[in-house]
Amino acid sequence: MPKNKRPVPRKSSNTPEDKDDAVTRMLATMALNLAEQEDSATQSTVLAEQAVEFERLIRKCLNQKKDEVLYEAIERAQDEDIGAWQYLRSHIEEASSVTVIRRDNAPAMEINAFVVPLLVQSTGGLKQAETFQYQPAFEALVQSFQKAGLESAKAKVVLISHAYDIDEIDRITYSHLSEMVRDAWASMTDKKITATPGLERSIAGWSQTDFGAQDTAVELRFLLGFALKRLDDPFYVEPKEEAALDAWFDARMARYQQWTTEVAPLVKRCLAPAGAPLEVSFLYQDLFHGAKEQGMAEYAMLQMMSGINHALAENQLAASDVSVVVGPCDAHGEMLLRANVYSAGGALLHSADKPLDLAADLQDAVDDVCDALATIGVTQLSVALRFDASGNPLEVQPYAPN
């Protein structure tokens, strides 16, 4: 009798692409399950285990630099459920910007990446080659975070001696930021000099601008820093009672506002030679993604108002001579908030858009735009339910502020 031959193993169809797609689907599904139970008083054992696996998968993707998996999972969750999309995006953002290090016989440590967005007005625009040329100002700026009570006196704080522009900050992916956090941890804890490829790669250089020498330029810049602290540092413990929590944040905001006044001269000196006529407006310090979003939103608003002002000047009209309709629109799958400017005769003079975050409250977003329009003198304001594919506003009603 012939001997039975060992069967030839089948080729696996489970390619790396298949595995990545499976992880993408798994993250989106987990986010949907966990988001639905987020406000529940009790969580099943199965969901508790899923939450642990959910965080592990996110960390694994970050460590393996699989940004495409994370971004595709966010897109998939967005198509399925806004709550799941918010849940997944927020957890990926936090995992990429905050790392907790636990070691035997040592307290647990946390390191995070924070950002301070700046709006800088100058004549002719900032010049990268002129920034961070005066070391004493930079050193004093770094020390100010603890002196002003923005970070714990027991923490370690470092600041990158570079003001990131919009394109640089936007190129930093989730895995790149996670790598930067690990680089910062190594440089802040190792006694020997260590390589920091993630940090070095993040400084790609500013994009070119076309400001003339005498033009008034308003530019968005980001100061990026890292804070290393004990996980149990009482300085960072937020009160549980609502009134106490509100007071805690109010006190923090007051310290921040005082800090902006005190460090404004240092920031100006870091951004330009002594005596340069700069005006700096500080947005609020936050973790990387929150601060980035805040800065982008504020800059988009400025661009919208600048475009409208330019249209008024071109048509030799005062703001009170025009009417503006504000409302959401869908531009090739991207949600925008649009402001159409019309002449007294009803002719469309200008259309300006700004990104609309799906997680944002639409009424708040409309109020912000209408407040800005009122500030420049627009008195005839209306709100549309939406703009159609041809750009026409639908179901227009007079704007009534809350």
Coordinates of C-alpha atoms in Angstrom, one line a residue:
M1 CA 0.0 0.0 0.0
P2 CA 1.3 3.5 -0.8
K3 CA 2.2 5.6 2.2
N4 CA -0.1 8.5 3.0
K5 CA 1.7 11.7 2.0
R6 CA 1.7 14.7 4.2
P7 CA -0.8 17.2 2.9
V8 CA 0.7 20.3 1.3
P9 CA -0.1 23.3 3.5
R10 CA -2.5 25.7 1.9
K11 CA -1.2 29.2 1.2
S12 CA -2.7 31.6 3.7
S13 CA -4.9 34.3 2.2
N14 CA -4.5 36.2 5.4
T15 CA -2.2 38.8 3.9
P16 CA -0.8 41.8 5.9
E17 CA -3.4 43.9 4.1
D18 CA -6.2 41.6 5.2
K19 CA -4.9 41.7 8.8
D20 CA -4.8 45.5 8.7
D21 CA -8.3 45.7 7.4
A22 CA -9.5 43.3 10.1
V23 CA -7.9 45.6 12.8
T24 CA -9.6 48.6 11.1
R25 CA -13.0 46.9 11.3
M26 CA -12.3 45.7 14.8
L27 CA -11.5 49.2 16.1
A28 CA -14.6 50.8 14.5
T29 CA -16.8 48.0 16.0
M30 CA -15.3 48.2 19.4
A31 CA -15.7 52.0 19.4
L32 CA -19.4 51.6 18.6
N33 CA -19.9 49.1 21.4
L34 CA -17.9 51.1 24.0
A35 CA -19.3 54.5 23.1
E36 CA -22.8 53.1 23.6
Q37 CA -21.9 52.0 27.1
E38 CA -19.7 55.0 28.0
D39 CA -22.3 56.7 30.2
S40 CA -23.6 53.5 31.7
A41 CA -23.2 53.1 35.5
T42 CA -22.1 49.5 35.1
Q43 CA -20.1 47.9 32.4
S44 CA -20.2 44.2 31.6
T45 CA -17.1 42.1 32.0
V46 CA -17.0 41.5 28.3
L47 CA -17.0 45.2 27.5
A48 CA -14.4 45.9 30.2
E49 CA -12.1 43.3 28.6
Q50 CA -12.9 44.8 25.2
A51 CA -11.9 48.3 26.5
V52 CA -8.5 46.9 27.5
E53 CA -8.1 45.2 24.1
F54 CA -9.2 48.4 22.3
E55 CA -6.5 50.5 24.0
R56 CA -3.9 47.7 23.3
L57 CA -4.8 47.7 19.6
I58 CA -4.4 51.4 19.4
R59 CA -1.0 51.3 21.1
K60 CA 0.1 48.5 18.8
C61 CA -0.8 50.5 15.7
L62 CA 1.0 53.5 17.0
N63 CA 4.2 51.5 17.8
Q64 CA 4.1 49.8 14.4
K65 CA 3.5 53.1 12.7
K66 CA 0.3 51.9 11.1
D67 CA -1.4 55.3 10.6
E68 CA -3.4 54.1 7.7
V69 CA -5.2 51.6 10.0
L70 CA -6.0 54.3 12.5
Y71 CA -7.2 56.9 10.0
E72 CA -9.3 54.4 8.1
A73 CA -10.9 53.1 11.3
I74 CA -11.9 56.7 12.2
E75 CA -13.4 57.1 8.7
R76 CA -15.3 53.9 9.0
A77 CA -16.6 54.8 12.5
Q78 CA -17.7 58.2 11.1
D79 CA -19.8 56.5 8.4
E80 CA -21.4 54.3 11.0
D81 CA -22.0 56.4 14.1
I82 CA -21.0 59.9 15.2
G83 CA -20.7 58.8 18.8
A84 CA -18.3 56.0 17.9
W85 CA -16.3 58.3 15.7
Q86 CA -15.9 60.8 18.5
Y87 CA -15.0 58.0 21.0
L88 CA -12.4 56.4 18.6
R89 CA -10.8 59.7 17.6
S90 CA -10.5 61.0 21.1
H91 CA -8.9 57.7 22.3
I92 CA -6.4 57.6 19.4
E93 CA -5.5 61.3 20.0
E94 CA -4.9 60.8 23.7
A95 CA -2.9 57.6 23.2
S96 CA -0.6 59.3 20.6
S97 CA 0.0 62.4 22.8
V98 CA 0.2 60.8 26.3
T99 CA 2.3 57.9 27.4
V100 CA 2.4 56.3 30.9
I101 CA 5.6 54.5 31.9
R102 CA 5.4 51.9 34.7
R103 CA 8.6 50.3 36.0
D104 CA 9.3 48.0 38.9
N105 CA 10.1 49.7 42.2
A106 CA 9.5 53.2 40.7
P107 CA 6.5 55.5 40.6
A108 CA 4.4 55.5 37.5
M109 CA 5.3 58.4 35.2
E110 CA 3.3 60.2 32.5
I111 CA 4.7 62.3 29.7
N112 CA 2.5 64.3 27.4
A113 CA 2.9 66.5 24.3
F114 CA 1.3 69.9 24.8
V115 CA 1.0 72.9 22.4
V116 CA 0.4 76.6 22.8
P117 CA -1.1 78.1 19.5
L118 CA -0.1 81.7 18.7
L119 CA -1.5 84.2 16.2
V120 CA 1.3 86.5 15.3
Q121 CA 0.8 89.8 13.4
S122 CA 3.9 91.4 11.8
T123 CA 4.9 93.5 8.9
G124 CA 6.1 91.3 6.0
G125 CA 5.7 88.0 7.9
L126 CA 8.0 86.1 10.2
K127 CA 11.4 84.8 9.0
Q128 CA 12.3 81.3 10.3
A129 CA 16.0 82.1 10.2
E130 CA 15.5 84.9 12.7
T131 CA 13.6 82.8 15.3
F132 CA 15.0 81.4 18.6
Q133 CA 18.3 83.3 18.2
Y134 CA 18.4 84.6 21.8
Q135 CA 18.9 81.7 24.2
P136 CA 18.2 83.6 27.5
A137 CA 14.7 84.4 26.3
F138 CA 14.0 80.8 25.3
E139 CA 15.3 79.5 28.6
A140 CA 13.2 81.9 30.6
L141 CA 10.2 80.9 28.5
V142 CA 10.7 77.2 29.3
Q143 CA 11.0 77.9 33.0
S144 CA 7.9 80.1 33.0
F145 CA 5.5 77.2 32.7
Q146 CA 6.3 76.0 36.2
K147 CA 6.9 79.5 37.7
A148 CA 3.4 80.6 36.5
G149 CA 1.8 77.4 37.9
L150 CA 0.8 75.9 34.5
E151 CA 2.8 72.8 35.3
S152 CA 3.8 71.2 38.6
A153 CA 7.0 72.4 40.3
K154 CA 7.9 68.7 40.5
A155 CA 7.5 68.1 36.8
K156 CA 10.1 68.3 34.1
V157 CA 9.2 70.6 31.2
V158 CA 11.0 71.0 27.8
L159 CA 10.1 73.1 24.9
I160 CA 11.2 72.7 21.3
S161 CA 13.1 75.7 20.1
H162 CA 11.0 76.0 17.0
A163 CA 7.6 77.6 16.1
Y164 CA 5.8 75.1 14.0
D165 CA 3.7 76.5 11.1
I166 CA 0.4 75.0 10.0
D167 CA 1.8 72.6 7.4
E168 CA 4.5 71.3 9.8
I169 CA 2.0 70.6 12.6
D170 CA -0.5 69.1 10.2
R171 CA 2.1 66.6 8.8
I172 CA 2.6 65.1 12.3
T173 CA 0.6 61.8 12.2
Y174 CA -0.6 59.9 15.2
S175 CA 2.4 57.4 15.1
H176 CA 4.8 60.3 14.5
L177 CA 3.6 62.1 17.5
S178 CA 3.8 58.9 19.6
E179 CA 7.4 58.6 18.4
M180 CA 8.1 62.2 19.4
V181 CA 6.7 61.6 22.9
R182 CA 9.0 58.5 23.3
D183 CA 12.0 60.6 22.0
A184 CA 11.2 63.3 24.6
W185 CA 11.0 60.7 27.3
A186 CA 14.4 59.3 26.4
S187 CA 16.1 62.7 26.2
M188 CA 14.5 63.7 29.6
T189 CA 15.5 60.6 31.5
D190 CA 18.7 59.2 29.9
K191 CA 22.0 60.7 31.2
K192 CA 23.7 60.1 27.9
I193 CA 22.8 62.0 24.7
T194 CA 20.2 60.0 22.7
A195 CA 19.1 60.2 19.1
T196 CA 15.6 61.8 18.6
P197 CA 14.7 61.1 15.0
G198 CA 11.0 61.7 15.5
L199 CA 11.6 65.2 17.0
E200 CA 14.1 66.1 14.3
R201 CA 11.9 64.9 11.5
S202 CA 9.0 67.0 12.8
I203 CA 10.9 70.3 12.0
A204 CA 10.5 70.2 8.2
G205 CA 10.7 74.0 7.8
W206 CA 8.1 76.6 7.1
S207 CA 6.1 76.8 3.9
Q208 CA 6.8 79.7 1.7
T209 CA 4.6 82.8 1.9
D210 CA 4.0 85.6 -0.5
F211 CA 3.8 88.5 1.9
G212 CA 5.3 91.8 0.6
A213 CA 7.8 93.6 2.7
Q214 CA 5.2 96.1 3.9
D215 CA 2.2 93.8 4.1
T216 CA 0.4 93.2 7.4
A217 CA 0.7 89.5 8.0
V218 CA -1.2 87.4 10.5
E219 CA 0.3 83.9 10.9
L220 CA -0.5 80.9 13.0
R221 CA 2.4 79.3 14.9
F222 CA 2.5 76.5 17.5
L223 CA 4.9 76.1 20.4
L224 CA 5.4 72.4 21.2
G225 CA 6.5 71.1 24.6
F226 CA 6.6 68.0 26.7
A227 CA 5.7 67.6 30.4
L228 CA 7.1 64.7 32.4
K229 CA 5.5 64.1 35.8
R230 CA 4.5 61.5 38.4
L231 CA 1.1 60.0 37.6
D232 CA 0.0 60.6 41.2
D233 CA 1.2 64.2 41.4
P234 CA -1.6 66.0 43.3
F235 CA -1.1 69.2 41.3
Y236 CA -2.9 67.5 38.3
V237 CA -5.7 65.9 40.3
E238 CA -9.1 67.4 39.3
P239 CA -11.8 67.8 42.0
K240 CA -14.8 65.4 41.6
E241 CA -17.4 67.8 42.8
E242 CA -18.8 70.0 40.0
A243 CA -18.5 73.4 41.7
A244 CA -15.0 72.6 42.9
L245 CA -14.0 71.5 39.4
D246 CA -15.3 74.7 37.9
A247 CA -13.3 76.7 40.4
W248 CA -10.2 74.6 39.7
F249 CA -10.4 75.3 35.9
D250 CA -11.2 79.0 36.5
A251 CA -8.1 79.3 38.7
R252 CA -6.0 77.6 36.0
M253 CA -7.4 79.9 33.3
A254 CA -6.6 83.0 35.5
R255 CA -3.0 81.7 35.9
Y256 CA -2.7 81.1 32.1
Q257 CA -4.0 84.6 31.3
Q258 CA -1.5 86.1 33.7
W259 CA 1.2 84.0 32.1
T260 CA 0.5 85.2 28.6
T261 CA 0.9 88.8 29.8
E262 CA 4.2 88.1 31.5
V263 CA 5.8 86.0 28.7
A264 CA 4.6 88.0 25.7
P265 CA 7.9 89.9 25.5
L266 CA 9.9 86.5 25.7
V267 CA 7.8 85.0 23.0
K268 CA 8.3 88.0 20.7
R269 CA 12.0 87.9 21.3
C270 CA 12.0 84.2 20.4
L271 CA 10.2 84.9 17.2
A272 CA 12.0 87.9 15.9
P273 CA 15.0 90.2 16.6
A274 CA 14.8 92.7 19.5
G275 CA 12.5 95.6 18.8
A276 CA 10.6 94.0 16.0
P277 CA 7.0 95.3 16.0
L278 CA 5.1 92.0 16.7
E279 CA 1.7 91.5 18.1
V280 CA 1.1 88.0 19.7
S281 CA -2.3 86.6 20.6
F282 CA -2.2 83.4 22.7
L283 CA -4.8 80.6 22.3
Y284 CA -5.2 78.2 25.2
Q285 CA -2.5 75.6 26.1
D286 CA -3.8 72.0 25.5
L287 CA -2.7 68.6 24.6
F288 CA -1.4 68.4 21.0
H289 CA -4.6 67.6 19.1
G290 CA -6.9 69.8 21.1
A291 CA -4.5 72.8 20.7
K292 CA -4.0 72.0 17.0
E293 CA -7.7 72.0 16.4
Q294 CA -8.2 75.2 18.4
G295 CA -5.5 77.0 16.4
M296 CA -6.8 75.8 13.0
A297 CA -10.4 76.8 13.8
E298 CA -9.3 80.3 15.0
Y299 CA -7.1 80.8 11.9
A300 CA -9.9 79.6 9.6
M301 CA -12.2 82.2 11.1
L302 CA -9.7 84.9 10.5
Q303 CA -9.3 83.8 6.9
M304 CA -13.1 83.9 6.5
M305 CA -13.4 87.4 7.9
S306 CA -10.3 88.6 5.9
G307 CA -11.9 87.3 2.6
I308 CA -15.2 89.0 3.4
N309 CA -13.4 92.3 4.3
H310 CA -11.5 92.1 1.0
A311 CA -14.7 91.6 -0.9
L312 CA -16.3 94.6 0.8
A313 CA -13.3 96.7 -0.1
E314 CA -13.2 95.5 -3.7
N315 CA -16.9 96.4 -4.1
Q316 CA -16.5 99.7 -2.2
L317 CA -19.2 98.7 0.3
A318 CA -19.6 99.1 4.0
A319 CA -20.4 96.0 6.1
S320 CA -23.8 97.5 6.8
D321 CA -24.6 97.6 3.1
V322 CA -24.6 93.8 2.6
S323 CA -26.5 90.8 3.9
V324 CA -24.9 87.5 4.9
V325 CA -26.4 84.0 5.0
V326 CA -24.6 81.5 7.2
G327 CA -25.2 77.7 7.1
P328 CA -23.7 74.2 6.7
C329 CA -22.8 72.6 3.4
D330 CA -21.4 69.4 2.2
A331 CA -18.5 69.9 -0.2
H332 CA -17.4 66.5 -1.7
G333 CA -18.0 64.7 1.6
E334 CA -16.4 67.4 3.8
M335 CA -18.7 69.4 6.1
L336 CA -18.2 73.1 5.9
L337 CA -19.8 76.2 7.4
R338 CA -20.4 78.7 4.6
A339 CA -21.1 82.5 4.7
N340 CA -22.5 84.0 1.5
V341 CA -22.3 87.8 1.1
Y342 CA -25.0 89.5 -0.9
S343 CA -25.4 93.0 -2.2
A344 CA -28.6 95.0 -1.6
G345 CA -29.8 93.9 -4.9
G346 CA -29.3 90.2 -4.1
A347 CA -26.2 89.6 -6.1
L348 CA -23.7 87.1 -4.6
L349 CA -20.5 89.1 -3.9
H350 CA -18.4 86.5 -2.0
S351 CA -18.6 83.0 -0.6
A352 CA -16.4 82.0 2.3
D353 CA -16.1 78.5 3.9
K354 CA -14.5 77.2 7.1
P355 CA -14.2 73.5 8.2
L356 CA -17.0 72.3 10.4
D357 CA -16.1 69.6 12.9
L358 CA -18.8 66.9 13.1
A359 CA -18.4 66.8 16.8
A360 CA -19.1 70.5 17.2
D361 CA -22.4 72.0 18.2
L362 CA -23.8 73.5 15.0
Q363 CA -25.6 76.4 16.8
D364 CA -22.4 77.3 18.6
A365 CA -20.4 77.3 15.3
V366 CA -23.1 79.5 13.6
D367 CA -23.1 81.9 16.6
D368 CA -19.3 82.2 16.5
V369 CA -19.4 83.2 12.8
C370 CA -22.3 85.6 13.3
D371 CA -20.6 87.2 16.3
A372 CA -17.5 87.8 14.1
L373 CA -19.6 89.2 11.3
A374 CA -21.3 91.6 13.7
T375 CA -17.9 92.7 15.0
I376 CA -16.9 93.9 11.5
G377 CA -20.3 95.7 11.2
V378 CA -22.6 93.3 9.4
T379 CA -26.1 93.9 10.6
Q380 CA -28.2 91.9 8.1
L381 CA -27.6 88.3 9.2
S382 CA -29.6 85.2 8.2
V383 CA -29.2 81.4 8.8
A384 CA -29.8 78.7 6.3
L385 CA -30.8 75.1 7.1
R386 CA -28.1 74.1 4.6
F387 CA -26.6 75.0 1.2
D388 CA -27.5 72.7 -1.7
A389 CA -25.1 71.2 -4.2
S390 CA -25.4 74.3 -6.4
G391 CA -24.5 76.6 -3.5
N392 CA -28.0 78.0 -2.9
P393 CA -29.1 78.5 0.7
L394 CA -32.3 76.6 1.7
E395 CA -34.9 77.5 4.3
V396 CA -33.3 80.9 5.2
Q397 CA -34.4 82.5 8.4
P398 CA -33.3 85.8 10.1
Y399 CA -30.5 85.1 12.6
A400 CA -31.7 85.3 16.2
P401 CA -28.8 85.2 18.8
N402 CA -29.3 83.0 21.8

